[in-house]
mmCIF file of C-alpha atoms and ligand atoms in Angstrom:
data_model
loop_
_atom_site.group_PDB
_atom_site.id
_atom_site.type_symbol
_atom_site.label_atom_id
_atom_site.label_comp_id
_atom_site.label_asym_id
_atom_site.label_seq_id
_atom_site.Cartn_x
_atom_site.Cartn_y
_atom_site.Cartn_z
ATOM 1 C CA PRO A 204 75.440 131.460 -109.231
ATOM 2 C CA PRO A 205 76.941 134.969 -109.279
ATOM 3 C CA ILE A 206 76.985 136.860 -105.981
ATOM 4 C CA ILE A 207 75.564 139.898 -107.818
ATOM 5 C CA SER A 208 73.304 139.814 -110.841
ATOM 6 C CA VAL A 209 72.290 143.098 -112.470
ATOM 7 C CA GLN A 210 69.571 142.609 -115.084
ATOM 8 C CA GLN A 211 68.391 145.213 -117.606
ATOM 9 C CA LEU A 212 68.863 147.930 -115.033
ATOM 10 C CA THR A 213 67.591 151.428 -115.805
ATOM 11 C CA LYS A 214 67.442 154.595 -113.724
ATOM 12 C CA THR A 215 65.726 157.821 -114.706
ATOM 13 C CA TYR A 216 65.944 160.515 -112.039
ATOM 14 C CA GLY A 217 62.988 162.740 -111.152
ATOM 15 C CA ASN A 218 64.242 165.483 -113.474
ATOM 16 C CA GLY A 219 64.062 163.090 -116.445
ATOM 17 C CA PHE A 220 67.801 162.391 -116.603
ATOM 18 C CA GLU A 221 68.572 158.818 -117.717
ATOM 19 C CA ALA A 222 71.551 157.835 -115.582
ATOM 20 C CA LEU A 223 71.413 154.102 -116.457
ATOM 21 C CA LYS A 224 70.153 152.811 -119.787
ATOM 22 C CA GLY A 225 69.899 149.031 -119.442
ATOM 23 C CA VAL A 226 72.870 147.528 -117.654
ATOM 24 C CA ASP A 227 73.479 143.767 -117.425
ATOM 25 C CA LEU A 228 76.311 142.546 -115.206
ATOM 26 C CA ASP A 229 77.079 139.350 -113.323
ATOM 27 C CA ILE A 230 79.769 139.437 -110.651
ATOM 28 C CA GLU A 231 81.296 136.224 -109.384
ATOM 29 C CA ARG A 232 82.090 135.497 -105.766
ATOM 30 C CA GLY A 233 85.604 136.571 -104.781
ATOM 31 C CA GLU A 234 86.127 138.666 -107.878
ATOM 32 C CA ILE A 235 87.650 142.178 -107.876
ATOM 33 C CA LEU A 236 85.826 144.260 -110.457
ATOM 34 C CA ALA A 237 86.752 147.814 -111.411
ATOM 35 C CA LEU A 238 84.103 150.040 -112.967
ATOM 36 C CA LEU A 239 85.923 152.557 -115.094
ATOM 37 C CA GLY A 240 84.264 155.652 -116.508
ATOM 38 C CA PRO A 241 84.336 159.444 -116.592
ATOM 39 C CA ASN A 242 82.445 161.709 -114.208
ATOM 40 C CA GLY A 243 78.709 161.447 -114.724
ATOM 41 C CA ALA A 244 78.920 158.014 -116.375
ATOM 42 C CA GLY A 245 76.495 156.416 -113.909
ATOM 43 C CA LYS A 246 78.950 154.565 -111.657
ATOM 44 C CA THR A 247 77.643 155.909 -108.351
ATOM 45 C CA THR A 248 74.053 155.401 -109.476
ATOM 46 C CA LEU A 249 74.784 151.755 -110.270
ATOM 47 C CA ILE A 250 76.502 151.165 -106.924
ATOM 48 C CA SER A 251 73.739 152.949 -105.030
ATOM 49 C CA ILE A 252 71.084 150.742 -106.601
ATOM 50 C CA VAL A 253 73.003 147.534 -105.887
ATOM 51 C CA CYS A 254 73.385 148.674 -102.267
ATOM 52 C CA GLY A 255 69.640 149.329 -102.107
ATOM 53 C CA ILE A 256 69.900 153.050 -101.320
ATOM 54 C CA VAL A 257 68.515 154.260 -104.664
ATOM 55 C CA ASN A 258 65.536 152.580 -106.311
ATOM 56 C CA PRO A 259 65.832 151.496 -109.935
ATOM 57 C CA THR A 260 63.322 152.611 -112.554
ATOM 58 C CA GLY A 261 63.454 149.273 -114.378
ATOM 59 C CA GLY A 262 65.162 145.896 -114.281
ATOM 60 C CA LYS A 263 66.428 144.218 -111.166
ATOM 61 C CA VAL A 264 69.408 143.405 -108.995
ATOM 62 C CA LEU A 265 69.934 140.176 -107.076
ATOM 63 C CA VAL A 266 72.529 139.906 -104.315
ATOM 64 C CA ASP A 267 73.184 136.309 -103.292
ATOM 65 C CA GLY A 268 69.888 135.496 -105.018
ATOM 66 C CA HIS A 269 67.838 138.092 -103.113
ATOM 67 C CA ASP A 270 66.161 141.103 -104.732
ATOM 68 C CA VAL A 271 67.694 144.348 -103.418
ATOM 69 C CA VAL A 272 64.356 146.167 -103.489
ATOM 70 C CA LYS A 273 62.137 143.453 -101.968
ATOM 71 C CA ASP A 274 64.682 142.086 -99.521
ATOM 72 C CA PHE A 275 66.645 145.217 -98.612
ATOM 73 C CA ARG A 276 67.621 144.319 -95.056
ATOM 74 C CA ARG A 277 68.969 140.957 -96.061
ATOM 75 C CA THR A 278 70.970 142.147 -99.045
ATOM 76 C CA ARG A 279 72.261 145.271 -97.289
ATOM 77 C CA SER A 280 73.735 143.205 -94.476
ATOM 78 C CA LEU A 281 75.851 141.316 -97.029
ATOM 79 C CA ILE A 282 77.270 144.564 -98.384
ATOM 80 C CA GLY A 283 79.825 147.086 -97.155
ATOM 81 C CA LEU A 284 79.817 150.465 -98.880
ATOM 82 C CA VAL A 285 82.591 153.040 -98.751
ATOM 83 C CA PRO A 286 80.901 156.134 -100.170
ATOM 84 C CA GLN A 287 82.679 159.124 -101.663
ATOM 85 C CA GLU A 288 81.210 161.576 -99.231
ATOM 86 C CA LEU A 289 81.747 161.889 -95.511
ATOM 87 C CA THR A 290 78.350 161.564 -93.915
ATOM 88 C CA THR A 291 79.157 160.314 -90.436
ATOM 89 C CA ASP A 292 78.152 161.995 -87.192
ATOM 90 C CA GLN A 293 80.898 164.458 -86.271
ATOM 91 C CA PHE A 294 80.247 164.313 -82.531
ATOM 92 C CA GLU A 295 80.927 160.615 -82.024
ATOM 93 C CA THR A 296 84.218 158.883 -81.326
ATOM 94 C CA VAL A 297 85.971 156.722 -83.877
ATOM 95 C CA TRP A 298 85.498 153.631 -81.727
ATOM 96 C CA ASN A 299 81.772 154.205 -81.247
ATOM 97 C CA THR A 300 81.176 155.085 -84.888
ATOM 98 C CA VAL A 301 82.716 151.847 -86.099
ATOM 99 C CA SER A 302 81.255 149.543 -83.451
ATOM 100 C CA PHE A 303 77.749 151.063 -83.707
ATOM 101 C CA SER A 304 77.938 150.549 -87.449
ATOM 102 C CA ARG A 305 78.294 146.804 -86.830
ATOM 103 C CA GLY A 306 75.247 146.936 -84.552
ATOM 104 C CA VAL A 307 73.147 148.545 -87.284
ATOM 105 C CA TYR A 308 73.456 145.284 -89.217
ATOM 106 C CA GLY A 309 72.249 143.264 -86.262
ATOM 107 C CA LYS A 310 75.645 141.702 -85.587
ATOM 108 C CA LYS A 311 76.815 140.928 -82.065
ATOM 109 C CA PRO A 312 79.560 143.184 -80.681
ATOM 110 C CA ASN A 313 83.071 142.018 -81.589
ATOM 111 C CA PRO A 314 85.630 144.341 -79.985
ATOM 112 C CA ALA A 315 88.556 142.199 -81.151
ATOM 113 C CA LEU A 316 87.455 142.586 -84.766
ATOM 114 C CA ILE A 317 86.898 146.332 -84.384
ATOM 115 C CA GLU A 318 90.395 146.647 -82.910
ATOM 116 C CA LYS A 319 91.895 144.705 -85.812
ATOM 117 C CA ILE A 320 90.124 146.922 -88.359
ATOM 118 C CA LEU A 321 91.142 150.149 -86.609
ATOM 119 C CA ARG A 322 94.742 148.972 -86.373
ATOM 120 C CA GLU A 323 95.038 147.993 -90.024
ATOM 121 C CA LEU A 324 93.624 151.383 -91.043
ATOM 122 C CA SER A 325 96.045 153.212 -88.706
ATOM 123 C CA LEU A 326 93.100 154.510 -86.666
ATOM 124 C CA TRP A 327 93.917 152.817 -83.391
ATOM 125 C CA LYS A 328 95.570 155.846 -81.797
ATOM 126 C CA LYS A 329 92.555 157.937 -82.748
ATOM 127 C CA LYS A 330 89.949 155.580 -81.374
ATOM 128 C CA ASP A 331 88.825 157.966 -78.617
ATOM 129 C CA ASN A 332 88.884 161.070 -80.804
ATOM 130 C CA MET A 333 85.684 162.589 -82.113
ATOM 131 C CA LEU A 334 85.318 162.568 -85.878
ATOM 132 C CA ARG A 335 85.240 166.358 -85.962
ATOM 133 C CA GLU A 336 88.830 166.319 -84.664
ATOM 134 C CA LEU A 337 90.094 164.205 -87.576
ATOM 135 C CA SER A 338 91.614 165.256 -90.877
ATOM 136 C CA GLY A 339 89.782 164.477 -94.117
ATOM 137 C CA GLY A 340 92.052 161.507 -94.760
ATOM 138 C CA MET A 341 91.416 160.074 -91.297
ATOM 139 C CA LYS A 342 87.669 160.473 -91.815
ATOM 140 C CA ARG A 343 87.930 158.498 -95.016
ATOM 141 C CA ARG A 344 89.669 155.760 -93.053
ATOM 142 C CA VAL A 345 86.705 155.747 -90.695
ATOM 143 C CA LEU A 346 84.338 155.256 -93.642
ATOM 144 C CA ILE A 347 86.340 152.213 -94.704
ATOM 145 C CA ALA A 348 86.361 150.858 -91.135
ATOM 146 C CA LYS A 349 82.577 151.290 -90.922
ATOM 147 C CA ALA A 350 82.075 149.406 -94.155
ATOM 148 C CA LEU A 351 84.156 146.495 -92.817
ATOM 149 C CA SER A 352 82.603 146.431 -89.340
ATOM 150 C CA HIS A 353 79.901 143.875 -90.130
ATOM 151 C CA GLU A 354 82.135 141.518 -92.140
ATOM 152 C CA PRO A 355 80.429 142.022 -95.510
ATOM 153 C CA GLU A 356 80.660 139.468 -98.318
ATOM 154 C CA VAL A 357 80.732 142.233 -100.891
ATOM 155 C CA LEU A 358 82.602 145.523 -100.556
ATOM 156 C CA PHE A 359 81.928 148.579 -102.725
ATOM 157 C CA LEU A 360 84.535 151.336 -102.908
ATOM 158 C CA ASP A 361 83.311 154.453 -104.694
ATOM 159 C CA GLU A 362 86.305 156.382 -106.083
ATOM 160 C CA PRO A 363 88.498 155.085 -103.245
ATOM 161 C CA THR A 364 91.641 156.952 -104.234
ATOM 162 C CA ALA A 365 90.211 160.301 -105.331
ATOM 163 C CA GLY A 366 92.029 162.940 -103.269
ATOM 164 C CA VAL A 367 93.703 160.329 -101.064
ATOM 165 C CA ASP A 368 97.306 160.504 -99.861
ATOM 166 C CA VAL A 369 99.950 157.843 -100.433
ATOM 167 C CA SER A 370 99.753 156.275 -96.965
ATOM 168 C CA LEU A 371 95.984 155.812 -97.150
ATOM 169 C CA ARG A 372 96.292 154.382 -100.626
ATOM 170 C CA ARG A 373 98.852 151.891 -99.323
ATOM 171 C CA ASP A 374 96.726 150.898 -96.316
ATOM 172 C CA MET A 375 93.691 150.554 -98.541
ATOM 173 C CA TRP A 376 95.407 148.141 -100.917
ATOM 174 C CA GLU A 377 96.610 146.105 -97.911
ATOM 175 C CA VAL A 378 92.991 145.851 -96.768
ATOM 176 C CA VAL A 379 91.876 144.892 -100.270
ATOM 177 C CA LYS A 380 94.552 142.179 -100.359
ATOM 178 C CA ARG A 381 93.392 140.734 -97.035
ATOM 179 C CA LEU A 382 89.740 140.772 -98.088
ATOM 180 C CA ARG A 383 90.579 139.053 -101.352
ATOM 181 C CA GLU A 384 92.348 136.287 -99.433
ATOM 182 C CA GLU A 385 89.198 135.930 -97.333
ATOM 183 C CA GLY A 386 87.096 135.553 -100.479
ATOM 184 C CA VAL A 387 85.297 138.902 -100.256
ATOM 185 C CA THR A 388 83.967 140.253 -103.552
ATOM 186 C CA ILE A 389 85.169 143.793 -104.258
ATOM 187 C CA ILE A 390 83.746 146.356 -106.676
ATOM 188 C CA LEU A 391 85.439 149.705 -107.047
ATOM 189 C CA THR A 392 84.809 152.697 -109.276
ATOM 190 C CA THR A 393 87.583 154.793 -110.699
ATOM 191 C CA HIS A 394 88.440 157.023 -113.595
ATOM 192 C CA TYR A 395 92.049 155.926 -113.606
ATOM 193 C CA ILE A 396 92.841 153.054 -115.914
ATOM 194 C CA GLU A 397 96.138 152.443 -114.060
ATOM 195 C CA GLU A 398 94.212 151.793 -110.881
ATOM 196 C CA ALA A 399 91.857 149.366 -112.605
ATOM 197 C CA GLU A 400 94.892 147.616 -114.065
ATOM 198 C CA GLU A 401 96.681 147.424 -110.748
ATOM 199 C CA ILE A 402 94.181 145.508 -108.687
ATOM 200 C CA ALA A 403 91.139 144.299 -110.602
ATOM 201 C CA ASP A 404 90.520 140.873 -112.139
ATOM 202 C CA ARG A 405 87.989 142.299 -114.531
ATOM 203 C CA VAL A 406 87.215 145.791 -115.759
ATOM 204 C CA GLY A 407 83.877 147.196 -116.863
ATOM 205 C CA VAL A 408 83.791 150.453 -118.773
ATOM 206 C CA ILE A 409 80.704 152.602 -118.211
ATOM 207 C CA ASN A 410 79.792 155.717 -120.154
ATOM 208 C CA GLY A 411 76.518 157.534 -120.689
ATOM 209 C CA GLY A 412 74.640 155.075 -118.483
ATOM 210 C CA LYS A 413 75.716 152.029 -120.502
ATOM 211 C CA LEU A 414 78.163 149.249 -119.770
ATOM 212 C CA LEU A 415 80.249 149.431 -122.927
ATOM 213 C CA LEU A 416 82.826 146.781 -122.281
ATOM 214 C CA LEU A 417 83.408 144.082 -119.740
ATOM 215 C CA GLN A 418 86.481 141.909 -119.856
ATOM 216 C CA GLU A 419 89.479 140.432 -118.140
ATOM 217 C CA LYS A 420 91.861 143.266 -117.461
ATOM 218 C CA THR A 421 94.669 141.721 -119.481
ATOM 219 C CA ALA A 422 92.486 141.765 -122.595
ATOM 220 C CA LEU A 423 91.502 145.359 -121.883
ATOM 221 C CA MET A 424 95.087 146.542 -121.496
ATOM 222 C CA LYS A 425 96.044 145.163 -124.900
ATOM 223 C CA GLN A 426 93.674 147.671 -126.508
ATOM 224 C CA PHE A 427 95.414 150.699 -125.024
HETATM 225 P P1 ADP B 154 64.756 161.101 -107.524
HETATM 226 O O1 ADP B 154 63.588 161.341 -106.645
HETATM 227 O O2 ADP B 154 64.556 161.514 -108.930
HETATM 228 O O3 ADP B 154 65.337 159.705 -107.445
HETATM 229 P P2 ADP B 154 66.502 162.616 -105.696
HETATM 230 O O4 ADP B 154 65.440 162.655 -104.653
HETATM 231 O O5 ADP B 154 67.764 161.876 -105.441
HETATM 232 O O6 ADP B 154 65.927 162.118 -107.108
HETATM 233 O O7 ADP B 154 66.867 164.114 -106.125
HETATM 234 C C1 ADP B 154 65.866 165.106 -106.347
HETATM 235 C C2 ADP B 154 66.342 166.108 -107.370
HETATM 236 O O8 ADP B 154 67.590 166.692 -106.975
HETATM 237 C C3 ADP B 154 66.627 165.483 -108.711
HETATM 238 O O9 ADP B 154 65.484 165.314 -109.513
HETATM 239 C C4 ADP B 154 67.615 166.453 -109.293
HETATM 240 O O10 ADP B 154 66.937 167.552 -109.897
HETATM 241 C C5 ADP B 154 68.402 166.966 -108.114
HETATM 242 N N1 ADP B 154 69.716 166.294 -107.982
HETATM 243 C C6 ADP B 154 70.149 165.618 -106.900
HETATM 244 N N2 ADP B 154 71.389 165.124 -107.081
HETATM 245 C C7 ADP B 154 71.762 165.508 -108.331
HETATM 246 C C8 ADP B 154 72.922 165.310 -109.116
HETATM 247 N N3 ADP B 154 73.985 164.612 -108.670
HETATM 248 N N4 ADP B 154 72.954 165.826 -110.350
HETATM 249 C C9 ADP B 154 71.905 166.531 -110.813
HETATM 250 N N5 ADP B 154 70.784 166.764 -110.120
HETATM 251 C C10 ADP B 154 70.691 166.261 -108.896
HETATM 252 P P1 ADP B 155 79.463 158.844 -111.734
HETATM 253 O O1 ADP B 155 79.481 158.170 -110.407
HETATM 254 O O2 ADP B 155 79.882 157.951 -112.849
HETATM 255 O O3 ADP B 155 80.193 160.142 -111.745
HETATM 256 P P2 ADP B 155 76.660 159.304 -111.159
HETATM 257 O O4 ADP B 155 75.958 158.007 -111.106
HETATM 258 O O5 ADP B 155 76.971 160.003 -109.897
HETATM 259 O O6 ADP B 155 77.949 159.189 -112.087
HETATM 260 O O7 ADP B 155 75.796 160.305 -112.014
HETATM 261 C C1 ADP B 155 75.332 159.988 -113.317
HETATM 262 C C2 ADP B 155 74.525 161.151 -113.842
HETATM 263 O O8 ADP B 155 73.286 161.234 -113.142
HETATM 264 C C3 ADP B 155 75.197 162.496 -113.663
HETATM 265 O O9 ADP B 155 74.963 163.256 -114.823
HETATM 266 C C4 ADP B 155 74.501 163.112 -112.453
HETATM 267 O O10 ADP B 155 74.472 164.502 -112.502
HETATM 268 C C5 ADP B 155 73.108 162.516 -112.578
HETATM 269 N N1 ADP B 155 72.452 162.381 -111.265
HETATM 270 C C6 ADP B 155 72.932 161.740 -110.178
HETATM 271 N N2 ADP B 155 72.063 161.787 -109.160
HETATM 272 C C7 ADP B 155 71.005 162.494 -109.626
HETATM 273 C C8 ADP B 155 69.767 162.898 -109.065
HETATM 274 N N3 ADP B 155 69.442 162.577 -107.810
HETATM 275 N N4 ADP B 155 68.923 163.595 -109.843
HETATM 276 C C9 ADP B 155 69.253 163.908 -111.104
HETATM 277 N N5 ADP B 155 70.388 163.546 -111.709
HETATM 278 C C10 ADP B 155 71.262 162.851 -110.979
#
């Protein structure tokens, strides 16, 4: 069975805006899927519903067979989310932010794992710094580290390279490569076709709240 199954998903926000208009999508275990689409297409809405942080208006989402609305705690613990926005507490250290994040998911402390994650994201030297002392790029690294802290089976990256410098981009793809080798399923959103081409196995194109196209990236590239 797919690790994620999105069925007839709709979302109408409180102001009447239809952000998703019936999306069906199955994602296989270990797959890297890129969701390509312009600003306002519905990508973040879709990710937020799958992660259980926005409620759908209609349809449903199963993660590892569990309904994201009815079984939120269970499905959320399987998922790591790297959001676009920096929302972490500015007055905490890097080390505490990342290790507390693991605790939120009910996992036992694992300092060796936290060290490994901080090192691969070039955050080790900053581990005792408060977030407020870090540059924007370093804060984004912390968001990635947080999302990895509880060893998720599925990782969502929302616009991972928007406004990101070359060294972070490089570190991020190294992390993605490691996770893929470990069998982690990865879903990323982007509006760059080159990025989708570079790393994804399959590309879905979203526009106007609809999934317009879903195919192996090689087939997609032939059309452009
Ligand atoms: P809802 O209760 O409809 O799920 P929220 O509580 O997330 O919506 O947002 C409340 C209101 O804030 C929305 O109805 C909308 O008017 C406004 N809003 C929030 N985020 C956005 C956005 N990204 N674009 C447009 N309007 C927004
Ligand atoms: P994307 O990630 O593809 O840029 P989003 O899912 O963030 O798209 O947004 C899809 C559409 O829904 C946008 O037009 C956005 O303004 C609108 N939207 C997002 N959140 C809200 C909200 N809380 N209330 C009303 N409209 C929203």
